[in-house]
CSV table of C-alpha atoms and ligand atoms in Angstrom, one decimal:
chain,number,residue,atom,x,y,z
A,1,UNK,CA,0.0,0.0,0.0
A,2,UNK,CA,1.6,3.5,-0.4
A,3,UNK,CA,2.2,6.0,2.3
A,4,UNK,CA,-0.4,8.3,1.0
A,5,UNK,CA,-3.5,5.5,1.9
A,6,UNK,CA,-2.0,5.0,5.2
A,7,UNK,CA,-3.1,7.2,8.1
A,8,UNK,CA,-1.1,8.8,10.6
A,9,UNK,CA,-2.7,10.4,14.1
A,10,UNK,CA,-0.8,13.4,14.8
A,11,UNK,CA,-1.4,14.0,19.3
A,12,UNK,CA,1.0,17.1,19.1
A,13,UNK,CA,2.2,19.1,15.6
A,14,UNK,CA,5.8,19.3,14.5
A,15,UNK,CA,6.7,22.6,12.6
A,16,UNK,CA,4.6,23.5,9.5
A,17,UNK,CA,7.3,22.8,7.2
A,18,UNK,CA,7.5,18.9,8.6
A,19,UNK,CA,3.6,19.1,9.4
A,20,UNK,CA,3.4,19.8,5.1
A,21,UNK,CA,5.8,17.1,4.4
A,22,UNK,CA,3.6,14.6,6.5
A,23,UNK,CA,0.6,15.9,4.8
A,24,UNK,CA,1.7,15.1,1.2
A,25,UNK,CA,3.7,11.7,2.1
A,26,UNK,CA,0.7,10.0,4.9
A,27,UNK,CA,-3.2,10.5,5.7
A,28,UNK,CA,-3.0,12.9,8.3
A,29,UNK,CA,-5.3,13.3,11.3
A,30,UNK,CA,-4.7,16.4,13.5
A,31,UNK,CA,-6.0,15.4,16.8
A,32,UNK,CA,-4.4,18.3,18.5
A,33,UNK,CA,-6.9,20.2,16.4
A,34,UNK,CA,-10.2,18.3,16.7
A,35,UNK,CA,-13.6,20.1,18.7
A,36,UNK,CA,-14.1,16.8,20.0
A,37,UNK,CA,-11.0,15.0,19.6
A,38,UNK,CA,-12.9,11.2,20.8
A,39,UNK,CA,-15.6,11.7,17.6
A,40,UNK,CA,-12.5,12.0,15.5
A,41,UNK,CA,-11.0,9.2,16.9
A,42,UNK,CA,-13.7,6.6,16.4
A,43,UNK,CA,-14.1,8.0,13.0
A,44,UNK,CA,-10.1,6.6,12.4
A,45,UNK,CA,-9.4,4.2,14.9
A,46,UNK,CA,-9.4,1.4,12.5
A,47,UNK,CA,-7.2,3.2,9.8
A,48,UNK,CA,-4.4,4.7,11.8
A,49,UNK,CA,-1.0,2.7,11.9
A,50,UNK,CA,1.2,5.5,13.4
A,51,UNK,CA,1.1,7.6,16.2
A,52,UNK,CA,3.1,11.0,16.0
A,53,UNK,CA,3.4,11.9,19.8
A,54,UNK,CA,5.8,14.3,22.5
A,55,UNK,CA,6.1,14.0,26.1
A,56,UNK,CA,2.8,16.1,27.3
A,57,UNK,CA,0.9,13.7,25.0
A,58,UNK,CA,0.0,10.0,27.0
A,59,UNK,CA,0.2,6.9,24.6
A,60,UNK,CA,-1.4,4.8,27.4
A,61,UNK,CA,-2.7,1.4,26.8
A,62,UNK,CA,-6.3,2.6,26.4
A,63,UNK,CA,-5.3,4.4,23.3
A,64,UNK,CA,-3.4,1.7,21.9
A,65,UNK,CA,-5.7,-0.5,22.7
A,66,UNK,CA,-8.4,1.7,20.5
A,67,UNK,CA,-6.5,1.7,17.5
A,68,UNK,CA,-5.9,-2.0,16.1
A,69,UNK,CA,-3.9,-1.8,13.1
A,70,UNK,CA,-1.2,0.8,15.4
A,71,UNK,CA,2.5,-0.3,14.1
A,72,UNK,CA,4.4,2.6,15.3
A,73,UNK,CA,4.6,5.3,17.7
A,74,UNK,CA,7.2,8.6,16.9
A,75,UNK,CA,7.8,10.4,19.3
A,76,UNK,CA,8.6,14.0,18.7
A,77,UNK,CA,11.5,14.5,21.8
A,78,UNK,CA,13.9,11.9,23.6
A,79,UNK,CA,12.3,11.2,27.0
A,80,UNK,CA,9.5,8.8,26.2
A,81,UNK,CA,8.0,8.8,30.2
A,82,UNK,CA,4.6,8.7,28.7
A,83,UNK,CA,4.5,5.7,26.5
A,84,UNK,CA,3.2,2.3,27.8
A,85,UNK,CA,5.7,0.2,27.0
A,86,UNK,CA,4.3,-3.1,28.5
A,87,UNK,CA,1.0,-2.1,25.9
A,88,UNK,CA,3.1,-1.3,23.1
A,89,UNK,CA,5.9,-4.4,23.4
A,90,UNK,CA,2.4,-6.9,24.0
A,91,UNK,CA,1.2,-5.5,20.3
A,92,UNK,CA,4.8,-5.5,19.1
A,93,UNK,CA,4.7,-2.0,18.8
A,94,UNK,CA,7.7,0.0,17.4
A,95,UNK,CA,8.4,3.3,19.4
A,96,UNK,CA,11.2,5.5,18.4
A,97,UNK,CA,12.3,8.9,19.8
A,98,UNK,CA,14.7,12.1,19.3
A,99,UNK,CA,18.0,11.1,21.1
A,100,UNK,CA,21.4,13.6,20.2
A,101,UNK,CA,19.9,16.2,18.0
A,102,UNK,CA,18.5,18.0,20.9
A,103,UNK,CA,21.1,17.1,23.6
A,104,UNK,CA,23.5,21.0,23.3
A,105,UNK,CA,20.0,23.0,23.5
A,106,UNK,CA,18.9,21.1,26.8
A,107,UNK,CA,22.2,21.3,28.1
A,108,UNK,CA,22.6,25.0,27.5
A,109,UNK,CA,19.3,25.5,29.0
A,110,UNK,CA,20.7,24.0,32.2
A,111,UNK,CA,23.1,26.3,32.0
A,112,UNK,CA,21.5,28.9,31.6
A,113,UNK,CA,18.8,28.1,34.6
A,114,UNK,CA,22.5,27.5,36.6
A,115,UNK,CA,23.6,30.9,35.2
A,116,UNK,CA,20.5,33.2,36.0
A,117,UNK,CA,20.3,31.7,39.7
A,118,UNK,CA,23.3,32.6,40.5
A,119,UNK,CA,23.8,35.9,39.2
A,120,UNK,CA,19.8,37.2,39.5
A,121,UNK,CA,19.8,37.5,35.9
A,122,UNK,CA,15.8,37.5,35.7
A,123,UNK,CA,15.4,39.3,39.0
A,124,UNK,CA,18.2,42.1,38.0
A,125,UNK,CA,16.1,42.5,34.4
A,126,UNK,CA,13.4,43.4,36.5
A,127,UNK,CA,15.5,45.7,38.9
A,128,UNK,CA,15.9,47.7,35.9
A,129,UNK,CA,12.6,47.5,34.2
A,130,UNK,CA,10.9,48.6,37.2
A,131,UNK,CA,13.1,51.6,37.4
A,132,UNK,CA,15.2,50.3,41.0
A,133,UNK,CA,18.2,50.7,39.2
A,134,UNK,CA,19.9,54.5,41.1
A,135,UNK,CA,17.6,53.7,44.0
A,136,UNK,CA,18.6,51.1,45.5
A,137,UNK,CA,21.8,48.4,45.6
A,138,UNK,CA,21.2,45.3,43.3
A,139,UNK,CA,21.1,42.3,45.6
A,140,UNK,CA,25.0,40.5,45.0
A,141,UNK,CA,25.0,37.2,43.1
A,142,UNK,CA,27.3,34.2,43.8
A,143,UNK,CA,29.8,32.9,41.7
A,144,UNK,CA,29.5,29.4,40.2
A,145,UNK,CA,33.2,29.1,39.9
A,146,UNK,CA,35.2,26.6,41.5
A,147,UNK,CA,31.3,25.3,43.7
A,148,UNK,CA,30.8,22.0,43.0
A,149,UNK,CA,27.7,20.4,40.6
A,150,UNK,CA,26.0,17.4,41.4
A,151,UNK,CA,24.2,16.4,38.1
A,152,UNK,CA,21.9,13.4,38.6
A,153,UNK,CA,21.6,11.3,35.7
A,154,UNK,CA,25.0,11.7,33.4
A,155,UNK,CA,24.1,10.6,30.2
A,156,UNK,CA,23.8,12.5,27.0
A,157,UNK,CA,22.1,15.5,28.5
A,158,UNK,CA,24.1,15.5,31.7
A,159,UNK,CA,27.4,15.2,29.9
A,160,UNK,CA,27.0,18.2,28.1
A,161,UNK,CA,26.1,19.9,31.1
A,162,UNK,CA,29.0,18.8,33.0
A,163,UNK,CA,31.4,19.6,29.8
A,164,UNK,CA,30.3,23.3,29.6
A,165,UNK,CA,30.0,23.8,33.7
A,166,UNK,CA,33.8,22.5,33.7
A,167,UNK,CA,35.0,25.2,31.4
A,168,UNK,CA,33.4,27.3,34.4
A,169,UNK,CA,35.4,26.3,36.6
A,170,UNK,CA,33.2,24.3,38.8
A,171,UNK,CA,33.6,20.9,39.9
A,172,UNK,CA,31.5,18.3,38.7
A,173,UNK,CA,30.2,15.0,41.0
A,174,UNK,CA,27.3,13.0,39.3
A,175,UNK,CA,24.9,10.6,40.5
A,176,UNK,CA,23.1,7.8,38.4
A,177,UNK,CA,22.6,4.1,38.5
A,178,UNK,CA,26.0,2.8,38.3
A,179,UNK,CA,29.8,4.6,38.4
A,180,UNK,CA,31.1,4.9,34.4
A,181,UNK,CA,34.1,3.8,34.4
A,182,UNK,CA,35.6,5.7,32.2
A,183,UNK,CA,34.6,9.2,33.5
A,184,UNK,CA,36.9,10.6,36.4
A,185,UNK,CA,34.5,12.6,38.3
A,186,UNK,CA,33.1,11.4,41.3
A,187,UNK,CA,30.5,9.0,41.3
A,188,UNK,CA,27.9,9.6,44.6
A,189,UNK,CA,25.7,6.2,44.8
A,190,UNK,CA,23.4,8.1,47.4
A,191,UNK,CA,21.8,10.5,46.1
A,192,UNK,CA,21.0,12.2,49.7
A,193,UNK,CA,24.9,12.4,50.1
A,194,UNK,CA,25.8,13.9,47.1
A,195,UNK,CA,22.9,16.6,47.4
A,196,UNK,CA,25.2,17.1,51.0
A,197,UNK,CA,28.5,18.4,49.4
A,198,UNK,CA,26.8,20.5,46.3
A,199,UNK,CA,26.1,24.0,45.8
A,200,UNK,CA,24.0,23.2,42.8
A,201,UNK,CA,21.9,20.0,42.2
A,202,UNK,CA,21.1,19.7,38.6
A,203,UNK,CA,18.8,16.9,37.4
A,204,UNK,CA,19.3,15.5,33.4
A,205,UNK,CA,18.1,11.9,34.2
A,206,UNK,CA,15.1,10.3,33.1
A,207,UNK,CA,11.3,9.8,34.4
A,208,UNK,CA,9.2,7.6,34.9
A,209,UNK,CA,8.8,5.2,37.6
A,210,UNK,CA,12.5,4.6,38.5
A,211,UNK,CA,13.2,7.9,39.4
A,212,UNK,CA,9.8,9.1,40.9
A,213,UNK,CA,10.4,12.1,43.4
A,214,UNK,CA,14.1,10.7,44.1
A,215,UNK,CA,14.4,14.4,44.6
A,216,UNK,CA,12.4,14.4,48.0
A,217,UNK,CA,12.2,16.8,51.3
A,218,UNK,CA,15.6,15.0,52.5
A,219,UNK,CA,17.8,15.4,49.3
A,220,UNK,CA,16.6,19.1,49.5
A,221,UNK,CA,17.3,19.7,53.0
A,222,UNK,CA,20.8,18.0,52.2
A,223,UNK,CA,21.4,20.5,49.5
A,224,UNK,CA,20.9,23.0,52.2
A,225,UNK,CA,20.2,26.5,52.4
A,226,UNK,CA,22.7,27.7,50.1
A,227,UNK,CA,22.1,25.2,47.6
A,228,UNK,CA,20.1,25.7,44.3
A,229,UNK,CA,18.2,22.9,42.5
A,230,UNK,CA,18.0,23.1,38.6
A,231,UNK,CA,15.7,20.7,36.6
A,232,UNK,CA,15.4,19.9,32.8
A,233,UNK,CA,14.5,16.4,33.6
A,234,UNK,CA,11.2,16.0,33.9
A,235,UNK,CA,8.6,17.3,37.0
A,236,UNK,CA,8.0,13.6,38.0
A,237,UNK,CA,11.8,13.5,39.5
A,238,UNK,CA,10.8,16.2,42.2
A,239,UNK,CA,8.8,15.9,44.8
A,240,UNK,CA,6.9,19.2,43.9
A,241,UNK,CA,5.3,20.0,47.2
A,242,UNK,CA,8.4,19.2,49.0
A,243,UNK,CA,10.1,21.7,46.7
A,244,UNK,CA,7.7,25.2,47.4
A,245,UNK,CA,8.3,23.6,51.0
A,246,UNK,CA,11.9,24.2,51.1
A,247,UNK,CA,11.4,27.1,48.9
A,248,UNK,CA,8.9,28.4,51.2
A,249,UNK,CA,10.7,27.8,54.2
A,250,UNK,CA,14.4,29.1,53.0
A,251,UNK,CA,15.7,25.4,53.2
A,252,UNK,CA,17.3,25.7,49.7
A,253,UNK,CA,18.9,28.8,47.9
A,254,UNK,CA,16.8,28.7,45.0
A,255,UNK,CA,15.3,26.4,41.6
A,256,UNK,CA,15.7,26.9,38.1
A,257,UNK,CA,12.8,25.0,36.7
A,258,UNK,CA,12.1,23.9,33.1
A,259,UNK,CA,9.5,21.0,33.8
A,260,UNK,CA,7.0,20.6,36.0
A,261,UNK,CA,5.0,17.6,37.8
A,262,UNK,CA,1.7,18.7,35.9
A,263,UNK,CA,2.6,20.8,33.0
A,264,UNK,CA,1.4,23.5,31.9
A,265,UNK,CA,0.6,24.2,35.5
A,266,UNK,CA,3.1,25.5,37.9
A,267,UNK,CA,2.3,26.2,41.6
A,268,UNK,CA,1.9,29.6,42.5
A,269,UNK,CA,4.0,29.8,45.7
A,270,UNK,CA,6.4,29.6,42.8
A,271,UNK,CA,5.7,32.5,40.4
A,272,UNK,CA,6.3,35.2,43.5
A,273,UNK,CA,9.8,34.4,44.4
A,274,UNK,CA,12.9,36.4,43.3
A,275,UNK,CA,14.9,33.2,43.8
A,276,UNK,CA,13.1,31.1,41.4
A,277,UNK,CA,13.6,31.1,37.3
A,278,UNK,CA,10.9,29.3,35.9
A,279,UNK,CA,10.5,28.2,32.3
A,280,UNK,CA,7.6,26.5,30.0
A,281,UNK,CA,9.5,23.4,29.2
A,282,UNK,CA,11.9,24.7,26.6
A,283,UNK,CA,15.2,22.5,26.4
A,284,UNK,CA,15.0,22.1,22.8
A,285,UNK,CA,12.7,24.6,21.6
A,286,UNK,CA,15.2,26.5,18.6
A,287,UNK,CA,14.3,26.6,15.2
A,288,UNK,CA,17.1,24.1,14.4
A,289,UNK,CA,16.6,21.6,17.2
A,290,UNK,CA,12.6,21.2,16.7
A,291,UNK,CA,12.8,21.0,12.5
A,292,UNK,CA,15.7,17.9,12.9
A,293,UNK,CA,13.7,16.1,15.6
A,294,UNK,CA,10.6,16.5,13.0
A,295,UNK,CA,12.6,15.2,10.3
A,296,UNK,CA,13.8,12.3,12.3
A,297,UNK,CA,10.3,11.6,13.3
A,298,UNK,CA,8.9,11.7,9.3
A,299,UNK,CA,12.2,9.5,8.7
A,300,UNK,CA,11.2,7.1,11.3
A,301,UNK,CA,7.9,6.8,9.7
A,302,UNK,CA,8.9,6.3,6.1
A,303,UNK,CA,11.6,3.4,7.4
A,304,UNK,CA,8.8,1.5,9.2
A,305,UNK,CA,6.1,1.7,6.4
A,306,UNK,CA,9.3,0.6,3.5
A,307,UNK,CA,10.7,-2.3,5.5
A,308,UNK,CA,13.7,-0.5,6.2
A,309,UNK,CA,15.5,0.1,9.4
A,310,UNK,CA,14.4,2.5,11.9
A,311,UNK,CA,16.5,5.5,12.3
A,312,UNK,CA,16.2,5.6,16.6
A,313,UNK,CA,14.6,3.0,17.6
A,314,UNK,CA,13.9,3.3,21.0
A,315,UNK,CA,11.9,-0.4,21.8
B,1,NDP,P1,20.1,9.4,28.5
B,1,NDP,O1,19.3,8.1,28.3
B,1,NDP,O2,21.3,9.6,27.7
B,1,NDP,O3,20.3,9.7,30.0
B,1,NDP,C1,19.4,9.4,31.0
B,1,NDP,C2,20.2,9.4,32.3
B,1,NDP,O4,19.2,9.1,33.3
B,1,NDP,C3,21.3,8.3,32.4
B,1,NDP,O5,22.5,8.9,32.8
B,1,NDP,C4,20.8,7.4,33.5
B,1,NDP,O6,21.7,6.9,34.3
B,1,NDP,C5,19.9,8.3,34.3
B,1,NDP,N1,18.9,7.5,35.1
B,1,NDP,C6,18.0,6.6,34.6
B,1,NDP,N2,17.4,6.0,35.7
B,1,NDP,C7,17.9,6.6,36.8
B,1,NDP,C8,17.7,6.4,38.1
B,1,NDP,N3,16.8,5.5,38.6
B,1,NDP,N4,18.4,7.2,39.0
B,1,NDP,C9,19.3,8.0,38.6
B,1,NDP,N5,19.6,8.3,37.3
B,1,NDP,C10,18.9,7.5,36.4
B,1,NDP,O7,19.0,10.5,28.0
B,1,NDP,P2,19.2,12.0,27.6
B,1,NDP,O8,20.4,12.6,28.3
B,1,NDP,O9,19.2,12.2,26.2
B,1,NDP,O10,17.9,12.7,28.2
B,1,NDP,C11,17.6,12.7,29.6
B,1,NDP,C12,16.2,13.2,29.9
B,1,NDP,O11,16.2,14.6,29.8
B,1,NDP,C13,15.1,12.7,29.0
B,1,NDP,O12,14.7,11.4,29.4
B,1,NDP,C14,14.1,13.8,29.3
B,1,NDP,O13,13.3,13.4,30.4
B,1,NDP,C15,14.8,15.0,29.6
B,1,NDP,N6,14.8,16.0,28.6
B,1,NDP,C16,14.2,17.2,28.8
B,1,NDP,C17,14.2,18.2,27.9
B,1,NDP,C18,13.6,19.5,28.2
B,1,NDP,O14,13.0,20.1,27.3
B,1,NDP,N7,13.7,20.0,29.4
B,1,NDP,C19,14.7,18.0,26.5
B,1,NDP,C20,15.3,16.7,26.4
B,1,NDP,C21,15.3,15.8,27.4
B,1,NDP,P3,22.9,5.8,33.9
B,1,NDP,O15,23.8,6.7,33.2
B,1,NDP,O16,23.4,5.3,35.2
B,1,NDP,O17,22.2,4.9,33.0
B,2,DGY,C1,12.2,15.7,25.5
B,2,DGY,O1,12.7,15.6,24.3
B,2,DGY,O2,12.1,14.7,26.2
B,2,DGY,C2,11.8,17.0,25.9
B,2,DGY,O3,11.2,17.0,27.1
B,2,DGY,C3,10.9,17.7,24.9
B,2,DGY,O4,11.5,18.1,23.8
């Protein structure tokens, strides 16, 4: 059959210029766009055999389990926290993902979070919006170099972290599931320990059930007071209540937040404090980053549906 009789369910968009290609290469249903997105569902349910998906849209079980002919679901990013895997391996589902092409934007992101904390970057903007600036001393900064990073989870992401907080001068640590062996910096196997000799904690691991709120009230009590949590991990990682807690309370410095437990919604404790950067979940939102992670996904898609290898297959 070719491409252009099989159907694809879009749950999020890529960027109009990969959204056209798709258009003109596979059936395309917009679900994103749908009044009543379960009508439109029923309408295709038999037809669609691939899922274009990102990490605020669930591919649970009761979706796969809708659509009986699904053969693959693309994932438009590289954390894939809200697939069901046990549903798609039982239907010998192929799920593939973004890994690399977005790794440098997340990583500066981190850096940046790291970056604003510590020198009041969004608070000093302010400062001079606001018209402070002559009135009244700017609040002093701290200086990140020669403080020591934890980063939990050191793989692709975290690596790039760590490379461009080393040419800051700070000392990396790193926590994950096992010591690499060939990496030199200090491996911490407790998390709560390592969160006990850093001045920044910043988290690059995955989500999903394994590391559920391993950021709790005790890790951020060990970061202490002049410690400052950064996450572009995912929400799920931090024990979110536990977090405004400490924030609250003055038990940690301050956070540099890209993702959130339930996303798009941040607490408000959060939104008042000069301490806290927040962003909408933007590691690798650049032109560049989001049209290659589009292109893999479309490239993904015409592998399956030829026979041919898949480009990043992630299960
Ligand atoms: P990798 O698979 O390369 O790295 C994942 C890391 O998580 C590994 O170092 C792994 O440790 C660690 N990890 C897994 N389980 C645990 C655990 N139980 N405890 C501690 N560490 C653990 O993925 P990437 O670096 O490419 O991406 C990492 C994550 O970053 C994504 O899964 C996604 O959630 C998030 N992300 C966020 C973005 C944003 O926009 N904010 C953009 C892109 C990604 P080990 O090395 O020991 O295996
Ligand atoms: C990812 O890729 O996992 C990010 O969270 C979204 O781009």
């Amino acid at each position: 059959m070719p491409n252009t009789q099989r159907t694809v369910l879009a749950l999020s968009p890529l960027l109009p210029p990969e959204m056209a290609k798709l258009e003109t290469r596979f059936k395309t249903v917009r679900l994103y766009n749908e009044s009543d997105p379960e009508k439109a569902l029923q309408a295709v349910k038999n037809d669609v055999v691939g899922i274009i998906s990102n990490p605020a849209t669930p591919v649970r079980r009761g979706l796969i389990e809708a659509l009986p002919n699904l053969e693959i679901v693309t994932q438009f990013g590289v954390g894939v926290d809200n697939i069901d895997f046990e549903a798609t391996r039982e239907r010998g589902i192929a799920v593939t993902n973004t890994p690399d092409v977005l790794t440098d934007d997340t990583a500066d992101i981190a850096v940046s979070l790291l970056l604003s904390l510590s020198r009041r970057i969004c608070e000093a903007d302010m400062f001079v919006r606001v018209g402070k600036w002559g009135t009244t001393p700017m609040p002093l900064g701290v200086t990140p170099k020669g403080k020591t990073v934890g980063i939990v989870g050191l793989g692709r992401i975290g690596k790039a972290i760590a490379k461009r907080l080393v040419a800051f001068d700070m000392r990396v640590v790193y926590h994950g599931r096992k010591q690499k062996a060939e990496l030199a910096w200090p491996f911490y196997s407790d998390l709560e320990k390592m969160a006990a000799d850093c001045d920044y904690l910043v988290l690059a691991c995955s989500g999903g059930p394994d590391t559920y709120h391993i950021v709790n009230a005790r890790v951020l009590e060990a970061l202490g007071p002049k410690g400052y949590l950064v996450n572009v991990a995912r929400g799920s990682v931090v024990d979110e209540e536990a977090l405004v807690d400490a924030l609250v309370n003055k038990r940690i410095a301050g956070a540099g937040l890209d993702v959130y437990a339930h996303e798009p919604n941040v607490p408000d404790p959060l939104k008042t404090m000069d301490n806290v950067v927040l962003l909408p979940h933007i590691g690798s939102a650049t032109v560049e980053t989001r049209t290659i992670m589009g292109e893999i996904v479309l490239a993904n898609l015409e592998s399956h549906f030829s026979g041919k290898p898949l480009i990043t297959k992630v299960a």
